[in-house]
Amino acid sequence: MSLNVIKKSSWICQNFNLINAIRRYHTNDKKKLAKALNLSWPTLNNMITRLFEFDDNPVFVNESGVYCIKENFGFFVGISVGALETQVSILDFLLNPVDISKNEVAKTIQKSLSRFKTHKNSAPDKILASFETPQYPQDLSTLCNKIISEVLGIFDSSACDLLGIGLTFPGIFGTGRSGDL
């Protein structure tokens, strides 16, 4: 992980609530943001001032004076392990799925993951890759480790910052399949 990613991640953690409020409300109304965060106006004003002291921050003010978030500030990768299918997707900093056809890193990850023998070709547009979920825990662990290893390798050699990887396990428990966890 680069020093830049560590610095960004630390900065995001310190300012998460404010960034999230700006992401949700898209406003220049500090009273509205202060109310959403349950802060006084002076406290919010100080937070916003400190926010803009960071050279490479994800917040900017558009032509209309509205606080906005830079969608390409960093990316997140999600791995969703379901009972039958494991899917991999990439999200921008606004937490929207990345359009694979317009993002070189996403295209590279998609191509790299398609080489896995368990890859399924029928992934929707916003999904980088789809795999049959392995039946046994050790095979599932191996698949997730391979996916993470590939993703980290690609981000290490790109100009984009990977800010996090999330794993979810919706529906994997209690499906009645032999060998379920």
PDB file of C-alpha atoms in Angstrom:
ATOM      1  CA  MET A   1       0.000   0.000   0.000  1.00  0.00           C
ATOM      2  CA  SER A   2       1.403   3.353  -0.975  1.00  0.00           C
ATOM      3  CA  LEU A   3       1.960   6.193   1.449  1.00  0.00           C
ATOM      4  CA  ASN A   4      -0.638   8.175  -0.495  1.00  0.00           C
ATOM      5  CA  VAL A   5      -3.316   5.510   0.129  1.00  0.00           C
ATOM      6  CA  ILE A   6      -2.448   5.330   3.836  1.00  0.00           C
ATOM      7  CA  LYS A   7      -2.637   9.136   4.079  1.00  0.00           C
ATOM      8  CA  LYS A   8      -5.958   9.211   2.190  1.00  0.00           C
ATOM      9  CA  SER A   9      -7.464   6.421   4.289  1.00  0.00           C
ATOM     10  CA  SER A  10      -6.464   8.085   7.537  1.00  0.00           C
ATOM     11  CA  TRP A  11      -7.830  11.411   6.344  1.00  0.00           C
ATOM     12  CA  ILE A  12     -11.125   9.788   5.240  1.00  0.00           C
ATOM     13  CA  CYS A  13     -11.536   8.153   8.668  1.00  0.00           C
ATOM     14  CA  GLN A  14     -11.018  11.495  10.402  1.00  0.00           C
ATOM     15  CA  ASN A  15     -13.547  13.248   8.156  1.00  0.00           C
ATOM     16  CA  PHE A  16     -15.927  10.399   7.347  1.00  0.00           C
ATOM     17  CA  ASN A  17     -19.120  11.921   8.746  1.00  0.00           C
ATOM     18  CA  LEU A  18     -18.629  15.212   6.927  1.00  0.00           C
ATOM     19  CA  ILE A  19     -17.696  13.528   3.632  1.00  0.00           C
ATOM     20  CA  ASN A  20     -20.706  11.240   3.930  1.00  0.00           C
ATOM     21  CA  ALA A  21     -23.058  14.182   4.632  1.00  0.00           C
ATOM     22  CA  ILE A  22     -21.721  16.033   1.589  1.00  0.00           C
ATOM     23  CA  ARG A  23     -22.110  12.848  -0.479  1.00  0.00           C
ATOM     24  CA  ARG A  24     -25.752  12.496   0.628  1.00  0.00           C
ATOM     25  CA  TYR A  25     -26.982  16.106   0.588  1.00  0.00           C
ATOM     26  CA  HIS A  26     -25.114  17.828  -2.312  1.00  0.00           C
ATOM     27  CA  THR A  27     -25.619  21.287  -0.882  1.00  0.00           C
ATOM     28  CA  ASN A  28     -23.812  24.500  -0.078  1.00  0.00           C
ATOM     29  CA  ASP A  29     -26.159  25.088   2.861  1.00  0.00           C
ATOM     30  CA  LYS A  30     -23.947  24.787   5.936  1.00  0.00           C
ATOM     31  CA  LYS A  31     -26.987  24.941   8.203  1.00  0.00           C
ATOM     32  CA  LYS A  32     -28.396  21.840   6.515  1.00  0.00           C
ATOM     33  CA  LEU A  33     -25.059  20.021   6.839  1.00  0.00           C
ATOM     34  CA  ALA A  34     -24.683  21.113  10.473  1.00  0.00           C
ATOM     35  CA  LYS A  35     -28.165  19.835  11.260  1.00  0.00           C
ATOM     36  CA  ALA A  36     -27.522  16.526   9.478  1.00  0.00           C
ATOM     37  CA  LEU A  37     -24.342  16.049  11.530  1.00  0.00           C
ATOM     38  CA  ASN A  38     -25.873  17.380  14.749  1.00  0.00           C
ATOM     39  CA  LEU A  39     -23.156  20.055  14.994  1.00  0.00           C
ATOM     40  CA  SER A  40     -23.132  23.770  15.603  1.00  0.00           C
ATOM     41  CA  TRP A  41     -22.572  25.982  12.567  1.00  0.00           C
ATOM     42  CA  PRO A  42     -19.137  27.208  13.835  1.00  0.00           C
ATOM     43  CA  THR A  43     -17.982  23.622  14.408  1.00  0.00           C
ATOM     44  CA  LEU A  44     -19.080  22.618  10.913  1.00  0.00           C
ATOM     45  CA  ASN A  45     -17.400  25.696   9.443  1.00  0.00           C
ATOM     46  CA  ASN A  46     -14.122  24.740  11.173  1.00  0.00           C
ATOM     47  CA  MET A  47     -14.424  21.170   9.866  1.00  0.00           C
ATOM     48  CA  ILE A  48     -14.954  22.393   6.303  1.00  0.00           C
ATOM     49  CA  THR A  49     -12.013  24.788   6.588  1.00  0.00           C
ATOM     50  CA  ARG A  50      -9.779  21.908   7.791  1.00  0.00           C
ATOM     51  CA  LEU A  51     -11.164  19.715   5.004  1.00  0.00           C
ATOM     52  CA  PHE A  52      -9.811  22.076   2.355  1.00  0.00           C
ATOM     53  CA  GLU A  53      -6.373  22.255   4.013  1.00  0.00           C
ATOM     54  CA  PHE A  54      -5.666  18.706   2.806  1.00  0.00           C
ATOM     55  CA  ASP A  55      -4.015  18.990  -0.616  1.00  0.00           C
ATOM     56  CA  ASP A  56      -5.662  15.960  -2.194  1.00  0.00           C
ATOM     57  CA  ASN A  57      -9.142  15.905  -0.680  1.00  0.00           C
ATOM     58  CA  PRO A  58     -12.251  14.443  -2.331  1.00  0.00           C
ATOM     59  CA  VAL A  59     -14.415  17.535  -1.806  1.00  0.00           C
ATOM     60  CA  PHE A  60     -14.685  20.421  -4.232  1.00  0.00           C
ATOM     61  CA  VAL A  61     -17.062  23.310  -4.804  1.00  0.00           C
ATOM     62  CA  ASN A  62     -18.773  23.278  -8.202  1.00  0.00           C
ATOM     63  CA  GLU A  63     -19.737  26.311 -10.342  1.00  0.00           C
ATOM     64  CA  SER A  64     -22.988  26.709  -8.358  1.00  0.00           C
ATOM     65  CA  GLY A  65     -21.129  26.789  -5.051  1.00  0.00           C
ATOM     66  CA  VAL A  66     -22.358  23.328  -4.033  1.00  0.00           C
ATOM     67  CA  TYR A  67     -20.028  20.984  -2.150  1.00  0.00           C
ATOM     68  CA  CYS A  68     -19.408  17.864  -4.249  1.00  0.00           C
ATOM     69  CA  ILE A  69     -17.344  14.696  -4.025  1.00  0.00           C
ATOM     70  CA  LYS A  70     -14.733  13.638  -6.592  1.00  0.00           C
ATOM     71  CA  GLU A  71     -15.870  10.219  -7.762  1.00  0.00           C
ATOM     72  CA  ASN A  72     -12.351   9.143  -8.808  1.00  0.00           C
ATOM     73  CA  PHE A  73     -10.684  10.045  -5.477  1.00  0.00           C
ATOM     74  CA  GLY A  74     -10.319   6.332  -4.810  1.00  0.00           C
ATOM     75  CA  PHE A  75     -12.020   3.024  -5.381  1.00  0.00           C
ATOM     76  CA  PHE A  76     -13.455   0.153  -3.373  1.00  0.00           C
ATOM     77  CA  VAL A  77     -13.734  -3.475  -4.438  1.00  0.00           C
ATOM     78  CA  GLY A  78     -16.612  -5.603  -3.224  1.00  0.00           C
ATOM     79  CA  ILE A  79     -16.688  -9.380  -3.123  1.00  0.00           C
ATOM     80  CA  SER A  80     -20.170 -10.775  -2.530  1.00  0.00           C
ATOM     81  CA  VAL A  81     -20.213 -14.485  -1.669  1.00  0.00           C
ATOM     82  CA  GLY A  82     -23.668 -15.963  -2.191  1.00  0.00           C
ATOM     83  CA  ALA A  83     -24.814 -19.549  -1.872  1.00  0.00           C
ATOM     84  CA  LEU A  84     -24.462 -20.202  -5.593  1.00  0.00           C
ATOM     85  CA  GLU A  85     -22.445 -17.317  -6.985  1.00  0.00           C
ATOM     86  CA  THR A  86     -19.551 -15.089  -5.897  1.00  0.00           C
ATOM     87  CA  GLN A  87     -19.442 -11.698  -7.597  1.00  0.00           C
ATOM     88  CA  VAL A  88     -16.754  -9.024  -7.706  1.00  0.00           C
ATOM     89  CA  SER A  89     -17.527  -5.361  -8.333  1.00  0.00           C
ATOM     90  CA  ILE A  90     -15.714  -2.037  -8.128  1.00  0.00           C
ATOM     91  CA  LEU A  91     -17.203   1.162  -6.681  1.00  0.00           C
ATOM     92  CA  ASP A  92     -16.065   4.746  -7.080  1.00  0.00           C
ATOM     93  CA  PHE A  93     -15.716   7.132  -4.128  1.00  0.00           C
ATOM     94  CA  LEU A  94     -19.402   8.044  -4.414  1.00  0.00           C
ATOM     95  CA  LEU A  95     -20.126   4.337  -3.804  1.00  0.00           C
ATOM     96  CA  ASN A  96     -21.583   3.886  -7.285  1.00  0.00           C
ATOM     97  CA  PRO A  97     -20.673   0.869  -9.425  1.00  0.00           C
ATOM     98  CA  VAL A  98     -17.948   1.773 -11.917  1.00  0.00           C
ATOM     99  CA  ASP A  99     -18.823   1.600 -15.610  1.00  0.00           C
ATOM    100  CA  ILE A 100     -16.400  -1.113 -16.680  1.00  0.00           C
ATOM    101  CA  SER A 101     -16.362   0.057 -20.302  1.00  0.00           C
ATOM    102  CA  LYS A 102     -15.047   3.506 -19.213  1.00  0.00           C
ATOM    103  CA  ASN A 103     -12.482   2.539 -16.568  1.00  0.00           C
ATOM    104  CA  GLU A 104      -9.135   0.994 -17.536  1.00  0.00           C
ATOM    105  CA  VAL A 105      -8.424  -0.474 -14.086  1.00  0.00           C
ATOM    106  CA  ALA A 106     -11.852  -2.144 -14.026  1.00  0.00           C
ATOM    107  CA  LYS A 107     -11.246  -3.558 -17.530  1.00  0.00           C
ATOM    108  CA  THR A 108      -7.848  -4.903 -16.458  1.00  0.00           C
ATOM    109  CA  ILE A 109      -9.289  -6.530 -13.316  1.00  0.00           C
ATOM    110  CA  GLN A 110     -12.152  -8.034 -15.319  1.00  0.00           C
ATOM    111  CA  LYS A 111      -9.756  -9.484 -17.882  1.00  0.00           C
ATOM    112  CA  SER A 112      -7.433 -10.839 -15.198  1.00  0.00           C
ATOM    113  CA  LEU A 113     -10.236 -12.479 -13.192  1.00  0.00           C
ATOM    114  CA  SER A 114     -11.740 -14.042 -16.329  1.00  0.00           C
ATOM    115  CA  ARG A 115      -8.689 -16.341 -16.468  1.00  0.00           C
ATOM    116  CA  PHE A 116      -9.776 -18.201 -13.318  1.00  0.00           C
ATOM    117  CA  LYS A 117     -11.175 -21.608 -14.233  1.00  0.00           C
ATOM    118  CA  THR A 118     -14.283 -21.046 -12.072  1.00  0.00           C
ATOM    119  CA  HIS A 119     -15.170 -17.804 -13.862  1.00  0.00           C
ATOM    120  CA  LYS A 120     -18.680 -17.583 -15.320  1.00  0.00           C
ATOM    121  CA  ASN A 121     -19.218 -15.555 -18.498  1.00  0.00           C
ATOM    122  CA  SER A 122     -22.715 -14.321 -17.672  1.00  0.00           C
ATOM    123  CA  ALA A 123     -21.849 -11.409 -15.327  1.00  0.00           C
ATOM    124  CA  PRO A 124     -24.067  -8.273 -15.476  1.00  0.00           C
ATOM    125  CA  ASP A 125     -22.558  -4.990 -16.768  1.00  0.00           C
ATOM    126  CA  LYS A 126     -21.595  -3.576 -13.361  1.00  0.00           C
ATOM    127  CA  ILE A 127     -20.045  -6.845 -12.126  1.00  0.00           C
ATOM    128  CA  LEU A 128     -16.322  -7.357 -12.827  1.00  0.00           C
ATOM    129  CA  ALA A 129     -16.489 -11.108 -12.448  1.00  0.00           C
ATOM    130  CA  SER A 130     -18.810 -13.857 -11.366  1.00  0.00           C
ATOM    131  CA  PHE A 131     -17.783 -17.271 -10.066  1.00  0.00           C
ATOM    132  CA  GLU A 132     -19.564 -20.384  -8.917  1.00  0.00           C
ATOM    133  CA  THR A 133     -19.320 -20.324  -5.118  1.00  0.00           C
ATOM    134  CA  PRO A 134     -17.176 -23.240  -3.974  1.00  0.00           C
ATOM    135  CA  GLN A 135     -18.892 -25.861  -1.856  1.00  0.00           C
ATOM    136  CA  TYR A 136     -16.171 -26.206   0.786  1.00  0.00           C
ATOM    137  CA  PRO A 137     -14.782 -23.455   3.065  1.00  0.00           C
ATOM    138  CA  GLN A 138     -11.145 -24.047   2.133  1.00  0.00           C
ATOM    139  CA  ASP A 139     -12.001 -23.673  -1.575  1.00  0.00           C
ATOM    140  CA  LEU A 140     -13.943 -20.488  -0.855  1.00  0.00           C
ATOM    141  CA  SER A 141     -10.975 -19.124   1.075  1.00  0.00           C
ATOM    142  CA  THR A 142      -8.690 -19.965  -1.854  1.00  0.00           C
ATOM    143  CA  LEU A 143     -11.017 -18.206  -4.332  1.00  0.00           C
ATOM    144  CA  CYS A 144     -11.289 -15.045  -2.188  1.00  0.00           C
ATOM    145  CA  ASN A 145      -7.503 -14.959  -1.654  1.00  0.00           C
ATOM    146  CA  LYS A 146      -6.885 -15.294  -5.408  1.00  0.00           C
ATOM    147  CA  ILE A 147      -9.356 -12.492  -6.172  1.00  0.00           C
ATOM    148  CA  ILE A 148      -7.820 -10.190  -3.554  1.00  0.00           C
ATOM    149  CA  SER A 149      -4.293 -10.977  -4.726  1.00  0.00           C
ATOM    150  CA  GLU A 150      -5.176 -10.174  -8.356  1.00  0.00           C
ATOM    151  CA  VAL A 151      -6.953  -6.934  -7.412  1.00  0.00           C
ATOM    152  CA  LEU A 152      -4.095  -5.735  -5.179  1.00  0.00           C
ATOM    153  CA  GLY A 153      -1.544  -6.489  -7.896  1.00  0.00           C
ATOM    154  CA  ILE A 154      -3.466  -4.506 -10.479  1.00  0.00           C
ATOM    155  CA  PHE A 155      -4.003  -1.490  -8.216  1.00  0.00           C
ATOM    156  CA  ASP A 156      -0.335  -1.547  -7.158  1.00  0.00           C
ATOM    157  CA  SER A 157       0.675  -1.023 -10.777  1.00  0.00           C
ATOM    158  CA  SER A 158      -1.986   1.600 -11.575  1.00  0.00           C
ATOM    159  CA  ALA A 159      -2.340   5.313 -10.853  1.00  0.00           C
ATOM    160  CA  CYS A 160      -5.683   4.688  -9.090  1.00  0.00           C
ATOM    161  CA  ASP A 161      -5.958   4.239  -5.341  1.00  0.00           C
ATOM    162  CA  LEU A 162      -7.690   1.228  -3.815  1.00  0.00           C
ATOM    163  CA  LEU A 163      -9.128   2.479  -0.526  1.00  0.00           C
ATOM    164  CA  GLY A 164     -10.789  -0.718   0.635  1.00  0.00           C
ATOM    165  CA  ILE A 165     -12.000  -4.234  -0.077  1.00  0.00           C
ATOM    166  CA  GLY A 166     -15.298  -5.411   1.339  1.00  0.00           C
ATOM    167  CA  LEU A 167     -16.453  -8.989   1.733  1.00  0.00           C
ATOM    168  CA  THR A 168     -20.117  -9.866   2.163  1.00  0.00           C
ATOM    169  CA  PHE A 169     -21.723 -13.236   2.671  1.00  0.00           C
ATOM    170  CA  PRO A 170     -25.433 -12.747   1.910  1.00  0.00           C
ATOM    171  CA  GLY A 171     -27.408 -15.967   1.795  1.00  0.00           C
ATOM    172  CA  ILE A 172     -24.490 -18.358   2.097  1.00  0.00           C
ATOM    173  CA  PHE A 173     -25.685 -19.832   5.395  1.00  0.00           C
ATOM    174  CA  GLY A 174     -28.597 -22.237   5.684  1.00  0.00           C
ATOM    175  CA  THR A 175     -29.206 -22.856   1.986  1.00  0.00           C
ATOM    176  CA  GLY A 176     -29.439 -26.611   2.470  1.00  0.00           C
ATOM    177  CA  ARG A 177     -26.530 -27.303   0.122  1.00  0.00           C
ATOM    178  CA  SER A 178     -24.293 -30.158   1.124  1.00  0.00           C
ATOM    179  CA  GLY A 179     -21.107 -28.821   2.665  1.00  0.00           C
ATOM    180  CA  ASP A 180     -22.517 -25.397   3.592  1.00  0.00           C
ATOM    181  CA  LEU A 181     -20.666 -23.489   6.245  1.00  0.00           C
TER     182      LEU A 181
END
